[in-house]
Amino acid sequence: GDGDSDDGFVTIKNIERELICPACKELFTHPLILPCQHSICHKCVKELLLTLDDSFNDVGSDNSNQSSPRLRLPSPSMDKIDRINRPGWKRNSLTPRTTIFPCPGCEHDVDLGERGINGLFRNFTLETIVERYRQAARAATAIMCDLCKPPPQESTKSCMDCSASYCNECFKIHHPWGTIKAQHEYVGPTTNFRPKILMCPEHETERINMYCELCRRPVCHLCKLGGNHANHRVTTMSSAYKTLKEKLSKDIDYLIGKESQVKSQISELNLLMKETECNGERAKEEAITHFEKLFEILEERKSSVLKAIDSSKKLRLDKFQTQMEEYQGLLENNGLVGYAQEVLKETDQSCFVQTAKQLHLRIQKATESLKSFRPAAQTSFEDYVVNTSKQTELLGELSFFSSGIDVPEINEEQSKVYNNALINWHHPEKDKADSYVLEYRKINREDEMSWNEIEVCGTSKIIQDLENSSTYAFRVRAYKGSICSPCSRELILHTPPAPVFSFLFDEKCGYNNEHLLLNLKRDRVESRAGFNLLLAAERIQVGYYTSLDYIIGDTGITKGKHFWAFRVEPYSYLVKVGVASSDKLQEWLRSPRDAVSPRYEQDSGHDSGSEDACFDSSQPFTLVTIGMKKFFIPKSPTSSNEPENRVLPMPTSIGIFLDYDKGKVSFYDMDHMKCLYERQVDCSHTLYPAFALMGSGGIQLEEPITAKYLEYQEDM
């Protein structure tokens, strides 16, 4: 009927969305309560843990045939999950290895801890409600008596103590008067039996009798005494029941009282949706109008440009036509020659002169045009090429009319790539933009890679995990609310050819502190050798060179590919940079005042060969010279030794790439990541980054790009 009897059904029907498991999207079966207070079917928790465990196994062990112990176990039957303690059930046999998974309801990570599923409560209240809902949905499909002889009768009551359903007759038979069974608790027919007493998942023999206010979960007295809830505030179950019941009733009354308000808000939302629909369509129409205007202008320009080309073409063709007719007139069978031959037959002198003079001029003119043939018009339409580059660029940037949000500009000087890429940009309306999106992609010759996007709040960003020896494009756009600026110009950077090698200058070995000055961080060295010379200049009468002072990196290389970079100060007089083998360094650094460092024990029997060893056999060192703002490429039998070919301008930053396994060292201009010079080097010993200075000079090691660098930038 349509009467009030339907109301119960309607409310039950409306709550369906509350009774669906977020994982399997079915009605809950044996829901468990997660620590985040969401419920999820027991089987779904198990599946989540299994899939995580499997993926964990696949990654974690090569030995994939050893399946996880849980896969071989039969699934635990429900009475085990009810925490009824049975002797001989080892609880850890059910504990999976993976205990952390994201809650399907709220995406928060749930950690089940050592006890795994066994540490969770079953949500009996929810189970009962689902059961009620199922009953209503089945229009109360009869539950049959479990104990009748076939055919069974419909049951009329279910006994909570026996976990069975009975018809009236069977109930009486199995619960005779005067026995303990007669005191069993019975309810209407149901298939949902739950234990009368909730037991603690942590301590399975203890019943739940308190509520922890901090963790918002029921606990037993052992949990409170010495367990996880020892220092938490707990309250009795009855007072928690009372408080929560009051709260929930109040909430419900409040919501029911707000029903009309909610209804009006729903109708407001409906209006807003309609309005959005209309405004969206209108915006589309306006956009179409704008584009149609552009198409009209383009069409009009196109036809006028084509007209201009056509009229110019016609004019030129007319000129050519006239010229051609003139030339045709010069051909023998044409009138002029014939006519001239006739004139020659004239015998009367005065008559002849009279006619011939004018004829002679005509023929002269014709022969002259033969001597200097000049076409009457040009064939090329170079002047008629439409240049659309500016317009193409503008059309490419075509976007919504923004409230004047400017295009950010990437700052090339401050953007650089080393072990990571640091991209800095400048935005005139910095305060106006809420955020920026930095896009980057690897440039491949074969295919266009798609752009990676990163949202950034400031105006600089470090990008990690770029591939070595690759070219990347970067661009940035600004966002203000939902308005977005066009993209900046792209910046192209080349990553180093090998992983970055970090080291500092070594102050212990061969470092001459009279001539060289090392900073505290040991990443900058200056030569003050020239300074002492100037101080003593009055006494100097004879030409005299200062010595070369060596300094090396504090870490050696014995394998692999490595790259490091540094800046040579522009005022430097003479600086040598490169790599040197440990035995060679020993030779250079050995001096009476310097105890040889144990690192360079003389490697007996190895002849390092003289410095001017033949070029082909690789030497145990390679150094190039930099000085007076120039980069000098060493002489070699192959290179032309003309100075202009060997002298390059000094790069702002110089990179060195050592491929130990191939025995090759290369020198790079860091700005364009361009190799300036490379050669073989003998890699039979440990190689060190080596530097030498003469006269005044300075070398600053490049710092790997790190987060610290960024903070420093922002403080400025």
XYZ file of C-alpha atoms in Angstrom:
716
model
C 0.000 0.000 0.000
C 0.976 3.665 -0.212
C 0.337 4.236 3.497
C 2.767 4.820 6.353
C 3.895 1.212 6.314
C 6.218 2.140 3.442
C 8.131 4.682 5.453
C 10.313 2.141 7.194
C 11.188 0.633 3.863
C 11.930 4.011 2.307
C 14.382 5.003 5.051
C 16.026 1.591 4.819
C 16.254 2.031 1.072
C 17.781 5.479 1.389
C 20.565 4.285 3.628
C 21.839 1.811 1.074
C 24.832 4.013 0.242
C 25.955 3.781 3.884
C 25.875 -0.014 3.756
C 28.194 -0.500 0.810
C 31.821 -1.481 1.328
C 34.170 1.144 -0.221
C 36.439 -1.651 -1.490
C 34.115 -4.155 -3.202
C 31.126 -1.796 -3.667
C 28.828 -4.598 -2.420
C 26.774 -4.703 0.767
C 29.085 -5.308 3.739
C 29.764 -8.886 4.753
C 31.394 -9.255 8.179
C 32.643 -5.641 8.255
C 35.733 -4.846 10.345
C 36.372 -1.385 11.844
C 39.704 0.112 10.730
C 41.697 2.474 13.007
C 40.489 5.389 10.863
C 36.934 4.381 11.875
C 35.895 3.331 8.363
C 34.452 -0.142 7.947
C 35.475 -2.626 5.280
C 34.501 -6.271 4.609
C 36.720 -8.861 6.210
C 37.383 -10.478 2.835
C 38.335 -7.107 1.322
C 40.917 -6.422 4.048
C 42.370 -9.851 3.354
C 42.441 -9.241 -0.411
C 44.092 -5.849 0.041
C 46.782 -7.370 2.216
C 47.236 -10.285 -0.173
C 47.636 -8.101 -3.253
C 50.069 -5.849 -1.406
C 51.954 -8.847 -0.124
C 52.133 -10.375 -3.586
C 53.461 -7.217 -5.138
C 55.849 -7.018 -2.205
C 56.952 -10.608 -2.853
C 57.396 -10.043 -6.574
C 59.645 -7.099 -5.912
C 61.316 -8.431 -2.832
C 62.374 -11.934 -3.806
C 63.797 -13.454 -6.918
C 62.543 -16.715 -5.551
C 58.969 -16.252 -6.623
C 58.027 -19.907 -6.313
C 58.122 -19.622 -2.542
C 54.648 -18.228 -2.256
C 53.786 -16.298 0.848
C 52.708 -18.565 3.695
C 49.275 -16.939 3.740
C 48.454 -18.124 0.257
C 48.613 -21.722 1.386
C 46.277 -21.217 4.313
C 42.545 -21.819 4.094
C 40.694 -18.599 4.787
C 39.861 -18.284 8.478
C 36.275 -19.201 9.190
C 34.060 -16.569 10.738
C 34.050 -18.055 14.220
C 37.783 -17.478 14.366
C 37.269 -13.883 13.473
C 34.699 -13.559 16.229
C 37.650 -13.824 18.586
C 36.227 -16.832 20.398
C 39.426 -18.233 21.751
C 39.941 -21.808 20.599
C 42.867 -23.865 21.887
C 45.441 -24.728 19.266
C 44.742 -21.789 16.936
C 48.076 -20.069 16.417
C 47.153 -16.505 15.744
C 50.402 -15.574 14.045
C 49.793 -18.128 11.315
C 47.207 -15.683 9.985
C 49.279 -12.578 10.395
C 50.399 -11.354 6.980
C 53.773 -9.779 6.479
C 52.415 -6.622 4.957
C 50.364 -4.718 7.527
C 50.088 -1.264 5.936
C 47.535 -0.445 3.236
C 45.552 2.636 2.187
C 41.985 2.718 3.550
C 39.661 2.525 0.512
C 37.324 4.979 2.239
C 39.702 7.847 3.019
C 43.042 6.892 1.399
C 44.839 7.254 4.769
C 47.453 4.620 5.441
C 46.209 2.031 7.893
C 48.802 0.124 9.890
C 47.426 -3.091 11.373
C 50.614 -3.739 13.337
C 51.824 -7.171 14.343
C 48.366 -8.607 14.972
C 47.152 -7.810 11.474
C 43.460 -8.488 10.860
C 43.134 -10.079 14.293
C 43.542 -6.661 15.915
C 40.325 -5.313 14.360
C 36.803 -5.275 15.819
C 33.953 -6.698 13.846
C 31.296 -4.014 13.321
C 28.301 -5.944 14.650
C 25.965 -2.958 14.634
C 26.595 -2.410 10.950
C 26.134 -6.131 10.323
C 22.739 -6.046 11.995
C 21.660 -3.017 9.980
C 22.827 -4.646 6.720
C 20.873 -7.736 7.677
C 17.771 -5.624 8.360
C 18.236 -3.947 5.004
C 18.623 -7.263 3.242
C 15.426 -8.480 4.885
C 13.557 -5.377 3.774
C 15.017 -5.596 0.277
C 14.014 -9.247 -0.026
C 10.562 -8.137 1.146
C 11.181 -10.379 4.115
C 11.966 -13.578 2.267
C 11.277 -16.281 4.770
C 14.156 -17.687 6.811
C 13.537 -21.395 7.193
C 13.767 -23.400 10.416
C 17.161 -25.086 10.751
C 15.862 -28.107 12.646
C 12.591 -29.212 11.032
C 12.443 -32.471 9.171
C 12.066 -31.733 5.440
C 10.191 -29.873 4.193
C 11.244 -27.190 6.715
C 8.761 -24.631 8.090
C 9.357 -20.883 8.107
C 11.179 -19.907 11.274
C 9.548 -17.575 13.756
C 12.487 -16.861 16.046
C 16.271 -17.130 16.052
C 18.194 -18.059 19.189
C 21.282 -15.886 19.744
C 22.822 -18.482 22.099
C 22.384 -21.458 19.764
C 23.050 -19.404 16.582
C 20.093 -21.124 14.884
C 16.577 -20.300 13.628
C 13.488 -22.242 14.719
C 9.811 -22.599 13.983
C 7.592 -22.471 17.083
C 7.454 -26.254 17.431
C 11.195 -26.836 17.155
C 11.972 -23.924 19.493
C 9.854 -25.503 22.215
C 11.432 -28.912 21.679
C 15.007 -27.556 21.883
C 14.386 -25.144 24.741
C 12.403 -27.235 27.229
C 11.020 -25.558 30.352
C 13.038 -25.852 33.476
C 16.408 -26.207 31.675
C 19.155 -23.584 31.227
C 18.272 -23.441 27.523
C 14.903 -22.016 28.408
C 16.712 -18.795 29.418
C 18.361 -18.325 25.977
C 17.887 -14.961 24.294
C 15.856 -15.072 21.118
C 15.048 -12.473 18.444
C 12.993 -12.387 15.256
C 14.216 -14.624 12.406
C 17.721 -13.580 11.258
C 20.817 -15.026 9.635
C 23.065 -12.611 11.466
C 24.257 -14.147 14.741
C 26.667 -12.208 16.806
C 28.355 -13.065 20.094
C 26.484 -11.730 23.119
C 29.683 -10.362 24.600
C 32.257 -8.363 22.627
C 35.728 -9.778 23.300
C 38.976 -7.759 23.071
C 40.980 -8.363 19.888
C 44.227 -7.821 21.822
C 43.393 -10.065 24.802
C 41.006 -12.660 23.501
C 39.802 -13.998 26.857
C 38.858 -10.511 28.097
C 35.523 -8.844 27.511
C 35.260 -5.242 26.408
C 34.117 -3.045 29.289
C 35.692 0.400 28.790
C 36.015 3.070 26.131
C 39.307 4.859 25.438
C 38.517 8.526 24.795
C 41.857 9.242 23.129
C 41.773 6.395 20.589
C 37.971 6.410 20.373
C 37.742 2.646 20.629
C 36.434 0.106 23.150
C 39.111 -1.568 25.302
C 39.351 -4.232 28.023
C 40.849 -3.760 31.495
C 44.176 -5.371 30.417
C 44.552 -2.791 27.627
C 44.118 -0.107 30.264
C 46.370 -1.725 32.875
C 49.503 -2.430 30.922
C 48.642 -2.322 27.256
C 48.678 0.418 24.609
C 46.076 2.465 26.479
C 47.828 2.573 29.864
C 48.155 6.381 30.011
C 44.992 7.189 28.080
C 41.799 8.560 29.572
C 39.154 5.830 29.620
C 35.535 5.916 30.676
C 33.067 3.174 31.571
C 31.200 1.567 28.736
C 27.843 2.691 30.149
C 28.839 6.348 30.325
C 30.402 6.181 26.829
C 27.149 4.563 25.636
C 25.092 7.319 27.230
C 27.274 10.162 25.950
C 27.504 8.849 22.392
C 23.814 7.989 22.283
C 22.940 11.538 23.344
C 25.367 13.019 20.811
C 24.061 10.871 17.990
C 20.413 11.619 18.838
C 21.212 15.333 18.930
C 22.985 15.073 15.570
C 20.020 13.317 14.031
C 17.539 15.835 15.468
C 19.713 18.649 14.179
C 19.838 17.138 10.692
C 16.099 16.513 10.650
C 15.537 20.085 11.810
C 17.742 21.313 8.990
C 15.843 19.358 6.347
C 14.148 22.405 4.812
C 17.472 24.255 4.740
C 19.143 21.339 2.967
C 16.284 21.185 0.462
C 16.634 24.878 -0.334
C 20.394 24.435 -0.726
C 19.822 21.537 -3.103
C 17.520 23.664 -5.224
C 20.116 26.447 -5.127
C 22.738 23.978 -6.364
C 20.382 22.937 -9.151
C 20.032 26.562 -10.196
C 23.791 27.059 -10.061
C 24.305 24.015 -12.286
C 21.827 25.369 -14.828
C 23.476 28.779 -14.697
C 26.904 27.203 -15.218
C 25.534 25.266 -18.176
C 24.154 28.475 -19.763
C 27.256 30.544 -19.050
C 29.495 27.820 -20.427
C 27.499 27.702 -23.665
C 27.530 31.506 -23.904
C 31.308 31.586 -23.395
C 31.682 29.025 -26.180
C 29.521 31.135 -28.514
C 31.564 34.234 -27.738
C 34.788 32.374 -28.382
C 33.416 31.103 -31.695
C 32.477 34.684 -32.660
C 36.046 35.835 -31.933
C 37.522 33.066 -34.019
C 35.093 33.734 -36.833
C 36.188 37.380 -36.842
C 39.783 36.207 -37.131
C 38.820 33.836 -39.961
C 37.086 36.758 -41.751
C 40.148 38.959 -41.410
C 42.337 36.110 -42.658
C 40.026 35.439 -45.601
C 40.016 39.142 -46.504
C 43.834 39.345 -46.212
C 44.183 36.151 -48.214
C 42.078 37.405 -51.110
C 43.831 40.809 -51.209
C 47.276 39.137 -51.113
C 46.289 36.757 -53.917
C 44.882 39.723 -55.917
C 48.167 41.610 -55.554
C 50.154 38.591 -56.715
C 47.804 38.096 -59.676
C 47.986 41.711 -60.875
C 51.792 41.727 -60.568
C 51.919 38.461 -62.533
C 49.694 39.919 -65.305
C 51.785 43.089 -65.551
C 55.009 41.096 -65.940
C 53.561 38.690 -68.477
C 52.368 41.704 -70.584
C 55.887 43.163 -70.520
C 57.400 39.829 -71.569
C 54.818 39.511 -74.353
C 55.714 42.940 -75.794
C 59.427 42.151 -75.584
C 58.884 38.831 -77.282
C 57.013 40.434 -80.172
C 59.846 42.897 -80.595
C 62.382 40.050 -80.789
C 60.196 38.083 -83.091
C 60.414 41.149 -85.351
C 64.180 40.663 -85.563
C 63.889 37.247 -87.145
C 64.800 37.107 -90.839
C 61.399 36.213 -92.223
C 60.066 39.224 -90.480
C 59.421 42.561 -92.190
C 62.433 44.581 -91.081
C 65.140 42.571 -92.866
C 63.048 42.145 -95.984
C 62.224 45.792 -96.055
C 65.918 46.735 -95.623
C 66.847 44.448 -98.527
C 64.264 46.215 -100.696
C 65.606 49.642 -99.669
C 69.104 48.571 -100.784
C 67.777 48.209 -104.342
C 67.018 51.949 -104.484
C 69.413 53.609 -106.952
C 68.512 57.220 -106.492
C 70.960 58.436 -103.902
C 68.953 61.172 -102.284
C 65.885 58.919 -102.010
C 68.020 56.142 -100.524
C 69.656 58.388 -97.912
C 66.312 59.763 -96.923
C 64.891 56.274 -96.126
C 68.059 54.460 -95.050
C 69.029 56.855 -92.257
C 65.897 56.095 -90.219
C 66.117 52.384 -91.085
C 69.730 52.256 -89.948
C 68.745 53.685 -86.532
C 66.010 51.059 -86.171
C 68.357 48.198 -87.020
C 71.058 49.610 -84.730
C 68.567 49.707 -81.877
C 67.572 46.100 -82.563
C 71.165 44.839 -82.713
C 71.986 46.716 -79.531
C 69.227 44.881 -77.685
C 70.787 41.682 -79.059
C 74.146 42.619 -77.578
C 72.728 43.313 -74.109
C 69.733 41.064 -73.677
C 67.763 42.254 -70.680
C 64.396 40.643 -69.796
C 61.641 43.219 -69.429
C 60.492 41.886 -66.011
C 61.527 39.730 -63.044
C 60.324 36.179 -62.598
C 60.904 35.948 -58.849
C 58.055 36.759 -56.463
C 60.353 37.149 -53.461
C 58.760 40.450 -52.537
C 55.404 38.730 -52.395
C 56.219 36.148 -49.685
C 53.812 36.536 -46.767
C 55.730 36.708 -43.487
C 53.444 35.262 -40.803
C 56.039 34.410 -38.161
C 54.955 37.177 -35.768
C 51.281 36.421 -36.273
C 51.885 32.679 -35.872
C 53.575 33.349 -32.563
C 50.733 35.584 -31.432
C 48.093 33.081 -32.503
C 49.987 30.338 -30.706
C 49.706 32.371 -27.518
C 46.010 32.975 -28.054
C 44.368 32.444 -24.676
C 41.674 33.847 -22.443
C 41.625 37.500 -21.655
C 43.431 37.344 -18.348
C 43.373 40.029 -15.725
C 46.794 41.022 -16.982
C 48.882 38.069 -15.830
C 52.296 38.380 -17.410
C 54.380 35.631 -18.917
C 57.157 34.537 -16.531
C 60.689 34.634 -17.919
C 63.284 31.953 -17.228
C 66.520 33.525 -16.021
C 69.254 31.872 -18.093
C 72.175 33.155 -16.001
C 70.760 31.731 -12.790
C 69.482 28.471 -14.270
C 72.019 25.720 -14.569
C 72.381 21.999 -14.666
C 74.958 19.966 -12.740
C 73.997 16.898 -10.690
C 70.433 18.263 -10.829
C 68.881 21.115 -12.752
C 68.147 24.413 -11.043
C 65.602 26.512 -12.913
C 65.104 30.118 -11.838
C 62.536 32.431 -13.323
C 61.492 36.005 -12.984
C 57.903 37.191 -12.906
C 57.194 40.907 -12.958
C 53.936 40.379 -11.062
C 55.333 37.936 -8.556
C 52.748 38.723 -5.875
C 49.880 38.368 -8.293
C 50.584 34.728 -9.198
C 49.373 32.002 -6.832
C 51.627 29.349 -8.248
C 53.631 28.308 -11.259
C 53.817 25.164 -13.296
C 57.300 24.237 -14.465
C 57.287 21.901 -17.440
C 60.264 19.980 -18.750
C 60.913 17.253 -21.256
C 63.816 15.381 -22.724
C 64.466 16.313 -26.338
C 64.857 13.231 -28.478
C 65.635 13.257 -32.151
C 63.315 10.319 -32.757
C 60.126 11.243 -30.932
C 58.540 14.143 -29.125
C 58.534 13.275 -25.439
C 55.570 14.607 -23.480
C 56.048 17.398 -20.952
C 56.410 16.605 -17.236
C 54.712 19.164 -15.013
C 55.585 20.276 -11.469
C 53.603 22.799 -9.469
C 55.866 25.314 -7.719
C 55.057 28.058 -5.237
C 58.283 30.097 -5.462
C 60.180 31.228 -8.544
C 62.806 28.509 -8.632
C 62.862 24.747 -8.573
C 65.380 21.921 -8.482
C 64.632 18.988 -10.750
C 66.260 15.689 -9.930
C 66.712 12.388 -11.731
C 67.505 13.824 -15.154
C 69.339 11.447 -17.451
C 73.025 12.080 -18.154
C 74.194 13.244 -21.534
C 70.743 14.439 -22.603
C 69.142 17.652 -23.747
C 66.147 19.004 -21.849
C 63.736 21.822 -22.583
C 62.190 23.810 -19.712
C 59.316 26.297 -19.704
C 57.132 27.846 -17.032
C 53.670 29.402 -16.792
C 51.976 31.339 -14.014
C 48.592 30.670 -12.412
C 46.305 33.128 -10.700
C 43.170 31.346 -9.597
C 42.044 29.495 -12.683
C 43.692 31.984 -15.042
C 46.885 30.794 -16.599
C 49.567 32.825 -18.335
C 51.049 31.666 -21.648
C 54.242 29.606 -21.391
C 57.612 31.314 -21.105
C 60.265 30.950 -23.785
C 61.853 27.521 -23.597
C 65.281 27.131 -22.032
C 67.427 24.310 -23.398
C 69.985 22.735 -21.065
C 72.357 19.815 -21.652
C 73.009 17.470 -18.742
C 76.588 16.384 -17.978
C 77.918 13.318 -19.820
C 78.370 11.354 -16.551
C 77.304 11.379 -12.882
C 78.711 14.258 -10.826
C 81.831 13.439 -8.800
C 82.023 15.323 -5.495
C 85.340 16.152 -3.871
C 87.086 19.019 -2.069
C 90.627 20.330 -2.322
C 93.097 18.220 -0.329
C 94.945 20.370 2.211
C 97.014 17.477 3.572
C 98.896 16.401 0.525
C 101.394 18.573 -1.298
C 99.481 21.758 -0.498
C 101.855 24.696 -0.311
C 100.200 27.041 2.182
C 102.770 29.802 1.627
C 101.683 30.182 -1.955
C 98.125 28.857 -1.954
C 95.196 30.004 0.147
C 92.380 27.511 0.763
C 89.006 28.613 2.145
C 87.395 26.840 5.133
C 84.966 24.861 3.018
C 87.940 23.630 0.925
C 86.077 24.321 -2.326
C 88.046 27.415 -3.355
C 91.768 27.942 -3.752
C 93.621 31.179 -4.540
C 97.225 31.637 -5.484
C 99.059 34.488 -3.823
C 102.413 33.534 -5.298
C 102.538 36.605 -7.479
C 101.917 38.838 -4.476
C 105.175 38.069 -2.665
C 106.987 38.730 -5.896
C 105.477 42.191 -6.166
C 106.406 42.970 -2.575
C 110.014 42.087 -3.330
C 109.976 43.763 -6.746
C 112.604 46.442 -5.870
C 115.266 43.774 -5.479
C 114.436 41.953 -8.681
C 116.696 42.835 -11.593
C 116.642 39.555 -13.494
C 113.703 37.817 -15.226
C 112.432 35.128 -12.911
C 109.441 32.826 -13.023
C 107.308 31.903 -10.073
C 106.849 28.193 -9.534
C 103.807 26.083 -10.407
C 101.914 25.106 -7.226
C 99.903 21.894 -7.424
C 96.762 21.051 -5.466
C 94.591 17.978 -5.896
C 91.151 16.607 -5.008
C 90.804 14.628 -1.794
C 89.132 11.632 -3.485
C 90.630 9.365 -6.105
C 88.948 7.507 -8.965
C 89.588 3.847 -9.748
C 86.645 2.994 -11.998
C 83.568 4.269 -13.800
C 82.569 7.555 -15.430
C 82.737 10.825 -13.490
C 82.172 14.507 -14.142
C 83.104 17.600 -12.126
C 83.070 21.311 -12.828
C 84.701 24.507 -11.549
C 85.142 28.185 -12.367
C 88.508 29.768 -13.015
C 88.584 33.406 -11.926
C 88.938 35.717 -14.958
C 91.959 37.534 -13.401
C 93.965 34.277 -13.232
C 97.371 34.442 -14.905
C 98.016 30.730 -15.449
C 96.011 27.767 -14.200
C 96.349 24.111 -15.201
C 93.441 21.723 -14.725
C 92.855 18.068 -15.442
C 93.639 14.655 -13.983
C 96.830 13.048 -12.760
C 97.757 9.549 -11.694
C 98.916 8.947 -8.102
C 102.458 8.017 -9.154
C 102.823 11.098 -11.346
C 101.577 13.378 -8.556
C 104.185 11.977 -6.266
C 106.870 13.075 -8.684
C 105.390 16.586 -8.949
C 104.693 17.058 -5.267
C 107.858 15.540 -3.885
C 109.931 18.239 -2.228
C 112.257 18.225 0.796
C 109.839 20.097 3.033
C 106.982 17.747 2.218
C 106.815 14.303 3.785
C 105.405 12.110 1.094
C 101.832 11.279 1.945
C 101.174 7.550 2.432
C 98.555 7.885 -0.265
C 101.305 8.225 -2.829
C 103.635 5.401 -1.794
C 106.190 5.010 -4.533
C 104.822 2.366 -6.830
C 108.103 0.654 -7.583
C 108.817 -0.649 -11.012
C 106.416 1.666 -12.767
C 108.112 3.973 -15.182
C 105.887 6.963 -15.685
C 107.901 7.946 -18.728
C 109.161 11.412 -19.412
C 106.666 14.249 -19.809
C 107.338 14.565 -23.483
C 106.561 10.913 -24.045
C 105.235 10.189 -27.480
C 101.690 11.484 -27.929
C 100.114 8.191 -28.871
C 100.965 6.304 -25.697
C 98.678 7.839 -23.127
C 100.407 9.671 -20.315
C 99.563 9.240 -16.619
C 98.166 12.788 -16.591
C 96.352 15.280 -18.803
C 96.207 18.981 -18.009
C 94.995 21.908 -20.061
C 96.035 25.501 -19.468
C 93.681 28.374 -18.740
C 94.728 31.930 -18.159
C 94.313 35.558 -19.127
C 90.649 34.826 -19.979
C 91.660 32.201 -22.548
C 91.468 28.422 -22.811
C 94.545 26.865 -24.447
C 94.312 23.529 -26.198
C 97.564 21.518 -25.844
C 99.775 20.967 -28.881
C 99.440 17.638 -30.574
C 100.850 16.125 -33.756
C 97.353 15.995 -35.255
C 96.012 19.446 -34.390
C 97.112 22.416 -36.428
C 99.483 24.341 -34.237
C 98.387 27.749 -35.481
C 97.789 29.754 -32.270
C 94.372 30.989 -33.388
C 93.126 27.389 -33.608
C 94.469 26.525 -30.162
C 93.204 29.532 -28.207
C 89.540 29.736 -27.211
C 87.768 32.247 -24.976
C 87.619 31.047 -21.357
C 84.250 29.426 -20.515
C 82.450 30.750 -17.390
C 82.506 27.244 -16.005
C 84.649 24.295 -17.089
C 83.675 20.639 -16.783
C 85.938 17.588 -16.803
C 84.646 14.161 -17.829
C 86.795 11.164 -16.947
C 85.895 7.766 -18.384
C 88.266 5.618 -16.316
C 87.340 2.353 -18.009
C 88.026 3.725 -21.497
C 91.053 5.739 -20.345
C 89.746 9.009 -21.740
C 89.449 12.531 -20.343
C 87.410 15.373 -21.921
C 87.141 19.084 -21.130
C 83.762 20.809 -21.452
C 82.382 24.298 -21.745
C 79.585 23.996 -19.147
C 77.400 26.712 -20.659
C 76.701 24.675 -23.771
C 77.932 21.325 -22.405
C 80.242 21.277 -25.409
C 83.432 19.219 -25.511
C 86.433 21.487 -26.202
C 89.222 18.908 -26.047
C 89.709 15.251 -25.242
C 92.538 12.738 -25.123
C 93.622 9.345 -23.798
C 95.051 9.081 -20.279
C 96.794 6.155 -18.628
C 94.409 4.700 -16.023
C 96.587 2.010 -14.464
C 96.682 3.873 -11.103
C 94.239 5.905 -9.041
C 93.488 9.194 -10.807
C 92.828 12.449 -8.947
C 91.359 15.775 -10.084
C 94.530 17.887 -10.337
C 95.030 21.658 -10.448
C 98.063 23.910 -10.571
C 98.362 27.704 -10.269
C 101.113 30.153 -11.162
C 100.999 33.872 -10.526
C 97.746 35.209 -9.153
C 94.671 33.113 -9.817
C 91.655 31.423 -8.263
C 89.635 28.240 -8.754
C 86.147 27.681 -7.318
C 84.639 24.181 -7.403
C 81.045 24.075 -8.609
C 78.697 23.005 -5.860
C 76.242 20.253 -6.666
C 72.779 21.765 -6.874
C 70.980 20.997 -3.625
C 67.992 22.199 -1.677
C 70.351 24.309 0.441
C 71.177 26.363 -2.617
C 67.502 27.161 -3.047
C 66.976 28.424 0.488
C 69.988 30.634 0.039
C 68.497 32.029 -3.164
C 65.233 32.878 -1.452
C 66.953 34.645 1.444
C 68.629 36.963 -0.986
